[in-house]
Short mmCIF file of C-alpha atoms and ligand atoms in Angstrom, two decimals:
data_model
loop_
_atom_site.label_atom_id
_atom_site.label_comp_id
_atom_site.label_asym_id
_atom_site.label_seq_id
_atom_site.Cartn_x
_atom_site.Cartn_y
_atom_site.Cartn_z
CA MET A 3 11.20 20.04 16.08
CA ILE A 4 9.91 16.50 16.06
CA GLY A 5 12.77 13.81 15.64
CA ILE A 6 11.72 11.09 13.29
CA ALA A 7 13.10 7.56 12.64
CA ILE A 8 11.87 5.38 9.71
CA LEU A 9 12.39 1.70 9.93
CA GLY A 10 12.02 0.29 6.50
CA SER A 11 12.92 3.60 4.69
CA THR A 12 13.73 1.90 1.47
CA GLY A 13 10.31 0.53 1.03
CA SER A 14 7.11 1.92 -0.17
CA ILE A 15 5.82 3.23 3.02
CA GLY A 16 9.36 4.45 4.03
CA GLU A 17 9.68 6.40 0.91
CA SER A 18 6.28 8.00 1.22
CA THR A 19 7.10 8.94 4.81
CA LEU A 20 10.34 10.60 3.55
CA ASP A 21 8.35 12.51 1.10
CA VAL A 22 5.76 13.86 3.69
CA VAL A 23 8.52 14.66 6.27
CA ALA A 24 10.65 16.49 3.78
CA ARG A 25 7.62 18.89 2.96
CA HIS A 26 7.81 19.98 6.51
CA PRO A 27 11.35 20.93 7.39
CA ASP A 28 10.02 23.62 9.90
CA ARG A 29 8.47 20.77 11.84
CA TYR A 30 10.31 17.46 11.64
CA ARG A 31 13.95 16.52 11.80
CA LEU A 32 14.92 13.18 10.22
CA VAL A 33 17.06 11.43 12.95
CA ALA A 34 17.35 8.02 11.55
CA ILE A 35 16.55 5.70 8.68
CA GLY A 36 17.07 1.90 8.50
CA ALA A 37 16.48 -1.12 6.21
CA ASN A 38 17.75 -4.59 5.63
CA ARG A 39 20.18 -4.68 2.67
CA ASN A 40 19.28 -2.29 0.02
CA VAL A 41 22.65 -0.51 0.04
CA THR A 42 22.11 1.76 -3.22
CA LYS A 43 18.72 3.35 -1.93
CA LEU A 44 19.86 3.85 1.59
CA ALA A 45 23.07 5.53 0.37
CA GLU A 46 20.87 7.83 -1.84
CA GLN A 47 18.61 8.57 1.07
CA ILE A 48 21.60 9.48 3.21
CA SER A 49 23.03 11.80 0.57
CA ARG A 50 19.70 13.57 0.11
CA TYR A 51 18.39 13.77 3.68
CA HIS A 52 21.54 13.63 5.89
CA PRO A 53 20.05 11.67 8.88
CA ALA A 54 22.10 11.49 11.96
CA TYR A 55 21.93 7.65 11.83
CA ALA A 56 21.47 4.88 9.35
CA ALA A 57 21.06 1.30 10.07
CA LEU A 58 21.11 -1.92 7.95
CA ALA A 59 20.07 -5.33 9.51
CA ASP A 60 22.41 -7.01 7.11
CA GLU A 61 26.09 -6.68 8.21
CA THR A 62 27.60 -7.51 4.83
CA ALA A 63 25.43 -5.02 3.25
CA ALA A 64 26.69 -2.45 5.68
CA VAL A 65 30.29 -3.00 4.82
CA GLU A 66 29.18 -2.19 1.25
CA LEU A 67 27.40 1.07 2.36
CA ARG A 68 30.43 2.33 4.12
CA ARG A 69 32.48 1.74 1.04
CA LEU A 70 29.93 3.46 -1.01
CA LEU A 71 29.73 6.48 1.40
CA GLY A 72 33.54 6.58 1.41
CA THR A 73 34.09 5.96 5.14
CA ALA A 74 37.89 5.57 5.63
CA THR A 75 39.56 2.91 7.68
CA ASN A 76 40.28 5.62 10.39
CA GLY A 77 36.38 6.00 10.74
CA SER A 78 36.24 9.41 9.00
CA SER A 79 33.68 9.85 6.33
CA ALA A 80 32.24 12.11 3.55
CA THR A 81 29.00 11.89 5.39
CA ARG A 82 28.31 12.76 9.27
CA THR A 83 25.66 9.85 9.27
CA ARG A 84 26.57 7.14 11.73
CA ILE A 85 26.17 3.81 10.24
CA LEU A 86 24.81 0.99 12.59
CA ALA A 87 24.75 -2.58 11.42
CA GLY A 88 23.42 -5.94 12.48
CA PRO A 89 20.28 -7.61 14.25
CA ASP A 90 20.27 -4.92 17.07
CA ALA A 91 20.81 -1.80 14.80
CA LEU A 92 17.02 -1.19 14.03
CA THR A 93 15.98 -1.77 17.56
CA GLU A 94 18.66 0.65 18.62
CA ILE A 95 17.48 3.40 16.32
CA ALA A 96 13.82 2.80 17.40
CA ALA A 97 14.69 3.80 20.95
CA LEU A 98 17.06 6.71 20.38
CA SER A 99 16.53 9.53 22.89
CA GLU A 100 16.58 12.05 19.98
CA VAL A 101 13.73 10.20 18.24
CA ASP A 102 10.17 11.39 19.07
CA ALA A 103 8.16 9.45 16.37
CA VAL A 104 8.87 6.13 14.86
CA MET A 105 7.49 4.88 11.51
CA ALA A 106 7.60 1.14 11.80
CA ALA A 107 7.53 0.16 8.11
CA ILE A 108 9.47 -2.98 7.97
CA VAL A 109 7.72 -5.95 6.26
CA GLY A 110 6.63 -9.06 8.02
CA GLY A 111 7.60 -10.58 11.18
CA ALA A 112 11.05 -9.19 10.75
CA GLY A 113 9.55 -5.83 12.03
CA LEU A 114 8.34 -7.24 15.40
CA ARG A 115 11.51 -6.49 17.30
CA SER A 116 11.90 -2.98 16.42
CA SER A 117 8.29 -2.02 16.67
CA LEU A 118 8.20 -3.55 20.01
CA ALA A 119 11.34 -1.49 20.97
CA ALA A 120 9.50 1.80 19.95
CA ALA A 121 6.60 0.91 22.09
CA ARG A 122 8.60 0.08 25.04
CA ALA A 123 10.49 3.29 24.66
CA GLY A 124 7.21 5.28 24.80
CA LYS A 125 7.50 6.86 21.22
CA ARG A 126 4.87 8.03 18.93
CA LEU A 127 4.48 4.77 17.01
CA LEU A 128 3.30 5.10 13.40
CA LEU A 129 2.47 1.42 12.91
CA ALA A 130 2.50 0.16 9.33
CA ASN A 131 4.13 -3.23 10.11
CA LYS A 132 0.75 -5.00 10.91
CA GLU A 133 2.38 -8.32 11.02
CA SER A 134 3.97 -7.54 14.51
CA LEU A 135 0.75 -6.60 15.94
CA VAL A 136 -0.95 -9.70 14.48
CA MET A 137 1.82 -12.01 15.76
CA ALA A 138 2.04 -10.73 19.30
CA GLY A 139 -1.14 -8.72 19.70
CA PRO A 140 -1.68 -8.75 23.45
CA LEU A 141 1.94 -8.43 24.29
CA PHE A 142 2.27 -5.56 21.79
CA MET A 143 -0.73 -3.73 23.20
CA GLU A 144 0.70 -4.23 26.91
CA ALA A 145 4.17 -2.86 25.66
CA VAL A 146 2.28 0.32 24.41
CA ARG A 147 0.67 0.71 27.57
CA ALA A 148 3.54 0.08 29.77
CA GLY A 149 5.89 2.18 27.76
CA GLY A 150 3.39 5.11 27.53
CA ALA A 151 3.66 4.99 23.68
CA THR A 152 1.13 6.79 21.36
CA LEU A 153 0.09 4.08 18.94
CA LEU A 154 -1.30 5.48 15.54
CA PRO A 155 -2.30 3.31 12.67
CA ILE A 156 -0.73 3.73 9.15
CA ASP A 157 -2.82 1.20 7.52
CA SER A 158 -5.16 3.34 5.53
CA GLU A 159 -8.24 1.44 6.74
CA HIS A 160 -7.35 1.53 10.33
CA ASN A 161 -6.42 5.22 10.15
CA ALA A 162 -9.81 5.92 8.50
CA ILE A 163 -11.50 3.97 11.49
CA PHE A 164 -9.47 5.93 13.82
CA GLN A 165 -10.51 9.09 12.27
CA CYS A 166 -14.15 8.19 12.37
CA MET A 167 -13.96 6.96 15.97
CA PRO A 168 -15.08 9.20 18.98
CA HIS A 169 -12.33 12.00 19.36
CA ASN A 170 -11.45 10.72 22.88
CA ILE A 171 -10.77 7.18 21.74
CA ARG A 172 -7.97 5.25 23.44
CA VAL A 173 -6.45 2.82 21.33
CA GLY A 174 -6.94 -0.79 22.45
CA THR A 175 -10.27 -0.05 24.29
CA THR A 176 -13.76 -0.51 23.11
CA PRO A 177 -15.23 2.91 22.05
CA SER A 178 -18.84 3.45 23.29
CA GLY A 179 -21.77 3.63 20.96
CA VAL A 180 -20.08 1.94 18.05
CA ARG A 181 -22.23 -0.89 16.55
CA ARG A 182 -19.71 -2.14 13.97
CA VAL A 183 -16.80 -1.34 11.59
CA LEU A 184 -17.01 -1.63 7.89
CA LEU A 185 -13.63 -2.57 6.72
CA THR A 186 -13.30 -1.86 2.92
CA ALA A 187 -11.12 -4.02 0.53
CA SER A 188 -10.27 -3.10 -3.08
CA GLY A 189 -10.54 -6.79 -3.86
CA GLY A 190 -7.05 -6.77 -5.39
CA PRO A 191 -6.12 -7.51 -9.04
CA PHE A 192 -8.01 -10.92 -9.11
CA ARG A 193 -11.52 -9.51 -7.87
CA ASP A 194 -13.35 -10.24 -11.01
CA TRP A 195 -11.23 -13.27 -12.28
CA THR A 196 -12.59 -16.72 -12.35
CA ARG A 197 -11.15 -19.48 -10.02
CA GLU A 198 -9.55 -21.26 -13.05
CA ALA A 199 -7.75 -17.99 -14.21
CA ILE A 200 -6.55 -17.23 -10.57
CA ALA A 201 -5.00 -20.78 -10.36
CA ALA A 202 -2.62 -19.71 -13.27
CA ALA A 203 -1.86 -16.27 -11.89
CA THR A 204 1.79 -15.22 -12.14
CA PRO A 205 3.73 -13.10 -9.39
CA GLU A 206 3.84 -10.19 -11.75
CA GLN A 207 0.03 -10.24 -12.13
CA ALA A 208 -0.46 -10.56 -8.25
CA VAL A 209 1.75 -7.60 -7.50
CA ALA A 210 0.00 -5.35 -10.17
CA HIS A 211 -2.54 -3.77 -7.69
CA PRO A 212 -5.30 -1.86 -9.60
CA ASN A 213 -5.32 1.27 -7.08
CA TRP A 214 -2.34 1.14 -4.77
CA VAL A 215 1.59 0.99 -5.43
CA MET A 216 2.86 -1.28 -2.47
CA GLY A 217 5.75 -3.62 -1.74
CA ARG A 218 5.56 -7.19 -3.18
CA LYS A 219 4.45 -9.00 -0.06
CA ILE A 220 1.40 -6.87 0.79
CA SER A 221 0.54 -6.82 -2.82
CA VAL A 222 0.16 -10.62 -2.87
CA ASP A 223 -1.63 -10.30 0.55
CA SER A 224 -4.13 -8.03 -1.10
CA ALA A 225 -4.58 -10.25 -4.14
CA THR A 226 -5.38 -13.45 -1.76
CA LEU A 227 -7.39 -11.05 0.66
CA MET A 228 -5.10 -12.26 3.39
CA ASN A 229 -4.26 -8.58 3.78
CA LYS A 230 -7.79 -7.92 4.74
CA GLY A 231 -7.71 -10.83 7.18
CA LEU A 232 -4.65 -9.59 8.86
CA GLU A 233 -6.30 -6.21 8.97
CA LEU A 234 -9.36 -7.61 10.72
CA ILE A 235 -7.15 -9.18 13.46
CA GLU A 236 -5.34 -5.67 13.59
CA ALA A 237 -8.72 -3.74 13.83
CA CYS A 238 -9.89 -6.09 16.81
CA LEU A 239 -6.73 -5.32 18.71
CA LEU A 240 -6.67 -1.58 17.99
CA PHE A 241 -10.28 -1.03 18.61
CA GLY A 242 -11.21 -3.46 21.19
CA LEU A 243 -13.80 -5.18 19.07
CA PRO A 244 -14.59 -8.73 18.55
CA PRO A 245 -14.29 -10.18 14.95
CA GLN A 246 -17.97 -10.32 14.45
CA GLN A 247 -18.31 -6.65 14.73
CA ILE A 248 -16.07 -5.90 11.80
CA GLU A 249 -17.63 -6.54 8.45
CA VAL A 250 -15.31 -6.84 5.13
CA VAL A 251 -16.85 -5.07 2.26
CA LEU A 252 -15.36 -5.06 -1.27
CA HIS A 253 -15.05 -1.42 -2.61
CA PRO A 254 -13.27 -1.53 -5.97
CA GLN A 255 -12.52 2.23 -6.26
CA SER A 256 -10.40 2.47 -2.83
CA ILE A 257 -11.93 5.81 -2.26
CA VAL A 258 -13.88 5.02 1.04
CA HIS A 259 -10.98 3.66 3.18
CA SER A 260 -13.36 2.36 5.90
CA ALA A 261 -16.42 3.35 7.98
CA VAL A 262 -17.81 2.98 11.51
CA GLU A 263 -21.47 2.41 12.23
CA TYR A 264 -22.94 3.89 15.49
CA LEU A 265 -25.83 2.61 17.32
CA ASP A 266 -27.90 5.65 16.26
CA GLY A 267 -27.75 4.57 12.74
CA SER A 268 -25.00 7.13 11.65
CA VAL A 269 -22.18 5.87 9.47
CA LEU A 270 -19.09 7.89 9.50
CA ALA A 271 -16.56 7.18 6.74
CA GLN A 272 -13.16 8.61 5.65
CA LEU A 273 -12.70 9.30 2.00
CA GLY A 274 -9.68 10.31 -0.04
CA SER A 275 -7.41 9.38 -3.06
CA PRO A 276 -5.56 5.99 -2.63
CA ASP A 277 -2.24 7.56 -1.64
CA MET A 278 -0.40 6.41 1.65
CA ARG A 279 0.82 9.84 2.23
CA THR A 280 -2.68 10.92 3.64
CA PRO A 281 -2.52 8.38 6.59
CA ILE A 282 1.20 8.92 7.08
CA ALA A 283 0.63 12.77 7.31
CA HIS A 284 -2.37 12.14 9.66
CA ALA A 285 -0.34 10.15 12.09
CA LEU A 286 2.62 12.26 11.91
CA ALA A 287 0.68 15.41 12.80
CA TRP A 288 -2.30 14.14 14.72
CA PRO A 289 -4.19 15.83 16.38
CA ASP A 290 -3.05 18.68 13.82
CA ARG A 291 -3.54 18.45 10.13
CA ILE A 292 -0.62 19.02 7.59
CA ALA A 293 -0.24 18.91 3.90
CA SER A 294 0.64 15.53 2.50
CA GLY A 295 1.15 16.16 -1.20
CA VAL A 296 -1.68 13.81 -2.39
CA GLU A 297 -4.13 14.61 -5.29
CA PHE A 298 -7.26 16.00 -3.75
CA LEU A 299 -10.38 13.94 -4.34
CA ASP A 300 -12.68 14.99 -7.10
CA LEU A 301 -16.07 13.31 -6.25
CA VAL A 302 -17.65 14.46 -9.36
CA ARG A 303 -15.00 12.80 -11.52
CA THR A 304 -15.10 9.67 -9.23
CA ALA A 305 -18.90 9.60 -10.04
CA ARG A 306 -19.35 5.94 -8.68
CA LEU A 307 -18.73 4.25 -5.28
CA ASP A 308 -19.68 0.54 -5.40
CA PHE A 309 -19.81 -2.04 -2.60
CA ARG A 310 -20.31 -5.71 -2.53
CA ALA A 311 -19.54 -8.82 -0.31
CA PRO A 312 -16.41 -10.73 -0.83
CA ASP A 313 -16.60 -14.19 -2.34
CA PRO A 314 -15.35 -16.81 0.24
CA ASP A 315 -14.80 -19.60 -2.18
CA LYS A 316 -12.38 -17.52 -4.33
CA PHE A 317 -10.70 -15.95 -1.49
CA ARG A 318 -10.16 -18.70 1.15
CA CYS A 319 -7.39 -16.72 2.99
CA LEU A 320 -9.90 -14.21 4.39
CA ALA A 321 -11.95 -16.99 6.12
CA LEU A 322 -8.75 -18.56 7.45
CA ALA A 323 -7.73 -15.22 9.10
CA GLN A 324 -11.30 -14.87 10.41
CA ALA A 325 -11.00 -18.12 12.05
CA ALA A 326 -7.63 -17.20 13.58
CA ALA A 327 -9.09 -13.89 14.87
CA ARG A 328 -12.07 -15.93 16.67
CA ALA A 329 -9.47 -18.49 18.12
CA GLY A 330 -7.19 -15.79 19.36
CA GLY A 331 -4.10 -16.75 21.35
CA LEU A 332 -1.16 -18.01 19.12
CA ALA A 333 -3.61 -18.87 16.04
CA PRO A 334 -2.76 -15.27 14.39
CA ALA A 335 0.93 -15.86 14.78
CA VAL A 336 0.65 -19.31 13.21
CA LEU A 337 -1.44 -18.02 10.31
CA ASN A 338 1.00 -14.97 9.93
CA ALA A 339 4.16 -17.17 9.67
CA ALA A 340 2.54 -19.78 7.31
CA ASN A 341 1.42 -16.94 5.14
CA GLU A 342 4.99 -15.18 4.90
CA VAL A 343 6.43 -18.40 3.82
CA ALA A 344 3.73 -19.19 1.33
CA VAL A 345 3.73 -15.89 -0.23
CA GLN A 346 7.63 -15.94 -0.61
CA ALA A 347 7.40 -19.41 -2.31
CA PHE A 348 4.73 -17.93 -4.64
CA LEU A 349 6.84 -14.93 -5.51
CA ASP A 350 9.82 -17.51 -6.07
CA ARG A 351 7.49 -19.48 -8.47
CA GLN A 352 7.50 -22.51 -6.07
CA LEU A 353 3.89 -22.49 -5.42
CA ASN A 354 0.77 -21.63 -7.42
CA PHE A 355 -1.54 -18.87 -6.16
CA LEU A 356 -4.42 -21.06 -4.89
CA GLU A 357 -2.01 -23.22 -3.07
CA ILE A 358 -1.04 -20.28 -0.74
CA ALA A 359 -4.32 -20.89 1.21
CA THR A 360 -3.80 -24.69 1.05
CA VAL A 361 -0.44 -24.34 2.84
CA ILE A 362 -1.82 -22.05 5.41
CA GLU A 363 -4.79 -24.32 6.04
CA THR A 364 -2.46 -27.29 6.47
CA VAL A 365 -0.20 -25.40 9.02
CA VAL A 366 -3.06 -23.96 11.03
CA ALA A 367 -4.67 -27.36 11.30
CA ARG A 368 -1.57 -28.97 12.59
CA SER A 369 -0.88 -26.14 15.28
CA GLY A 370 -1.40 -27.03 18.79
CA GLY A 371 -2.96 -23.61 19.46
CA GLY A 372 -2.41 -22.02 23.02
CA GLY A 373 -2.24 -18.76 24.58
CA VAL A 374 0.23 -15.74 24.22
CA GLY A 375 1.82 -16.02 27.52
CA SER A 376 5.37 -14.37 26.47
CA LEU A 377 7.20 -13.37 23.58
CA GLU A 378 9.01 -16.76 23.69
CA ASP A 379 5.64 -18.44 22.91
CA VAL A 380 5.05 -16.24 19.94
CA LEU A 381 8.58 -16.81 18.48
CA ALA A 382 8.29 -20.66 19.18
CA ALA A 383 5.00 -20.72 17.31
CA ASP A 384 6.38 -18.58 14.45
CA ALA A 385 9.46 -20.62 14.05
CA GLU A 386 7.46 -24.02 14.15
CA SER A 387 4.82 -22.80 11.66
CA ARG A 388 7.42 -21.53 9.23
CA GLN A 389 9.06 -24.82 9.33
CA ARG A 390 5.78 -26.69 8.86
CA ALA A 391 4.97 -24.45 5.78
CA ARG A 392 8.40 -25.06 4.30
CA GLU A 393 7.82 -28.84 4.79
CA ARG A 394 4.47 -28.74 3.09
CA ILE A 395 5.95 -26.85 0.14
CA PHE A 396 9.30 -28.35 -0.32
CA GLY A 397 9.20 -31.63 1.41
CA SER A 398 12.77 -32.85 2.22
CA ARG A 399 14.29 -29.55 0.57
CA ALA A 400 12.63 -27.56 3.29
CA SER A 401 15.68 -26.97 5.39
CA SER A 402 17.44 -24.95 2.70
CA TYR A 403 14.75 -22.35 2.32
CA SER A 404 14.17 -19.32 4.65
CA ALA A 405 11.63 -16.46 4.52
CA GLY A 406 11.85 -13.38 6.63
CA ALA A 407 11.71 -14.96 10.14
CA PRO A 408 11.90 -12.33 13.05
CA GLN A 409 15.33 -12.49 14.73
CA GLN A 410 15.54 -13.76 18.32
CA VAL A 411 13.99 -11.14 20.45
CA ARG A 412 15.50 -10.16 23.67
CA GLN A 413 12.79 -9.34 26.48
P1 LIG B 505 8.46 -2.97 0.86
O1 LIG B 505 8.66 -4.44 0.60
O2 LIG B 505 8.18 -1.96 -0.04
O3 LIG B 505 9.64 -2.51 2.09
C1 LIG B 505 10.11 -3.16 3.11
C2 LIG B 505 11.02 -2.63 4.03
O4 LIG B 505 11.35 -3.43 4.91
C3 LIG B 505 12.34 -2.28 3.20
O5 LIG B 505 12.73 -1.08 3.69
C4 LIG B 505 13.22 -3.41 3.53
O6 LIG B 505 14.46 -3.30 3.46
C5 LIG B 505 12.78 -3.70 4.95
N1 LIG B 505 13.04 -4.93 5.38
C6 LIG B 505 12.64 -6.15 5.04
N2 LIG B 505 13.15 -7.31 5.63
C7 LIG B 505 13.88 -6.65 6.69
C8 LIG B 505 14.58 -7.18 7.69
N3 LIG B 505 14.78 -8.48 7.90
N4 LIG B 505 15.14 -6.30 8.57
C9 LIG B 505 15.05 -5.10 8.39
N5 LIG B 505 14.36 -4.46 7.61
C10 LIG B 505 13.73 -5.35 6.52
O7 LIG B 505 7.14 -2.99 2.05
P2 LIG B 505 5.97 -1.92 2.24
O8 LIG B 505 6.52 -0.47 2.35
O9 LIG B 505 4.89 -2.11 1.16
O10 LIG B 505 5.16 -2.28 3.52
C11 LIG B 505 5.80 -2.21 4.91
C12 LIG B 505 4.84 -2.59 5.90
O11 LIG B 505 3.78 -1.63 5.85
C13 LIG B 505 4.22 -4.00 5.81
O12 LIG B 505 4.09 -4.50 7.06
C14 LIG B 505 2.88 -3.77 5.11
O13 LIG B 505 1.90 -4.71 5.46
C15 LIG B 505 2.55 -2.32 5.62
N6 LIG B 505 1.70 -1.59 4.78
C16 LIG B 505 2.07 -1.18 3.59
C17 LIG B 505 1.30 -0.36 2.77
C18 LIG B 505 1.62 0.05 1.45
O14 LIG B 505 0.93 0.76 0.68
N7 LIG B 505 2.71 -0.37 0.90
C19 LIG B 505 -0.11 -0.05 3.31
C20 LIG B 505 -0.40 -0.55 4.44
C21 LIG B 505 0.44 -1.12 5.17
P3 LIG B 505 15.43 -3.51 2.16
O15 LIG B 505 14.93 -2.51 1.03
O16 LIG B 505 16.78 -3.32 2.52
O17 LIG B 505 15.11 -4.94 1.70
#
């Protein structure tokens, strides 16, 4: 039995992971789940799946969770699940000895600390939380190597690339014979909108992705194409490739999840229905294959697969991310922090859609750059960039606004 921990279990990836794991009770045992403050959903998951541990980052929410579960003052409870709470709770469950595989599915920089803990503890690390890799890339890959972790990508594109790479690929090293990677993008809900229409887009329109059902932050990132930019940075790190060897291709149907072109002219692509349970099942079972519950692909019904280049004038975030990938060092961390603040402000109706790119551009232009020497460097660049983004958006009201900063990380 393989022990599983799901960090971010109340989110879109977390719920898909629970679904796949529950299909294979002979193979997987759910050891731990964790989230931030969604007490109602976590309580439901505890009652349904009976994990040994459940963690909430928010301590106040954990008090409510204990009340909901009927934990008495003497510690006895209707459930045998142990409740952990506070900033260290998710890190703790990521490193439990009973846990073999960790699904890192917390959204944003808030996932950095627990993803790193799983890497250092040498787990099979199913990485959905791309932001932690973008922020601390070289340190993260070093933690994977030093901890002896097995890093498997969950992003459908990187999982597809992984499946199309030579079978002996070692994540983080450049595979031989590869000419380039074709990173596909649906183009999001505004793919065919005019710039004028996009300027007036609402949060509801931005999160209504045409092909995928996802959390709010990644849905907005998909609409700006920042998601593709973050994925480009992620692909460089995972597959040891420079940014110029990764081409972004718009593919509205989201059937071809990405492709690898080899020196001999072969192009290997991975296809499937747009459902995250496929990459989740792949990474859970690799190198085996297990059922995931997805609808099988019917190519005759699909009929068309279209491809075209993205429009850089409409989607400036992609170019900003490509520049950060080329610059390296702390540039991706700066980009990521500014993006998280700008996206949250857009979702809170404090910023219009096109201003997301403007805020990021301003913060990146003011950043001092520098290399990723230590985790403190990353956290300092992250905090400074969040503050600059808030100042750019809110002016003197900036100090009263916060958006998902990673908690202080202990080395
Ligand atoms: P959701 O918004 O649906 O879920 C986010 C999860 O993170 C929730 O469980 C939430 O808990 C938890 N969380 C948020 N903030 C904190 C915090 N400070 N501390 C601890 N937990 C926290 O996100 P998604 O599932 O869509 O995305 C998760 C990650 O996976 C992202 O990095 C995204 O880029 C990546 N990804 C997602 C895909 C998708 O299809 N959804 C596809 C590919 C990658 P709570 O509910 O309590 O707030």
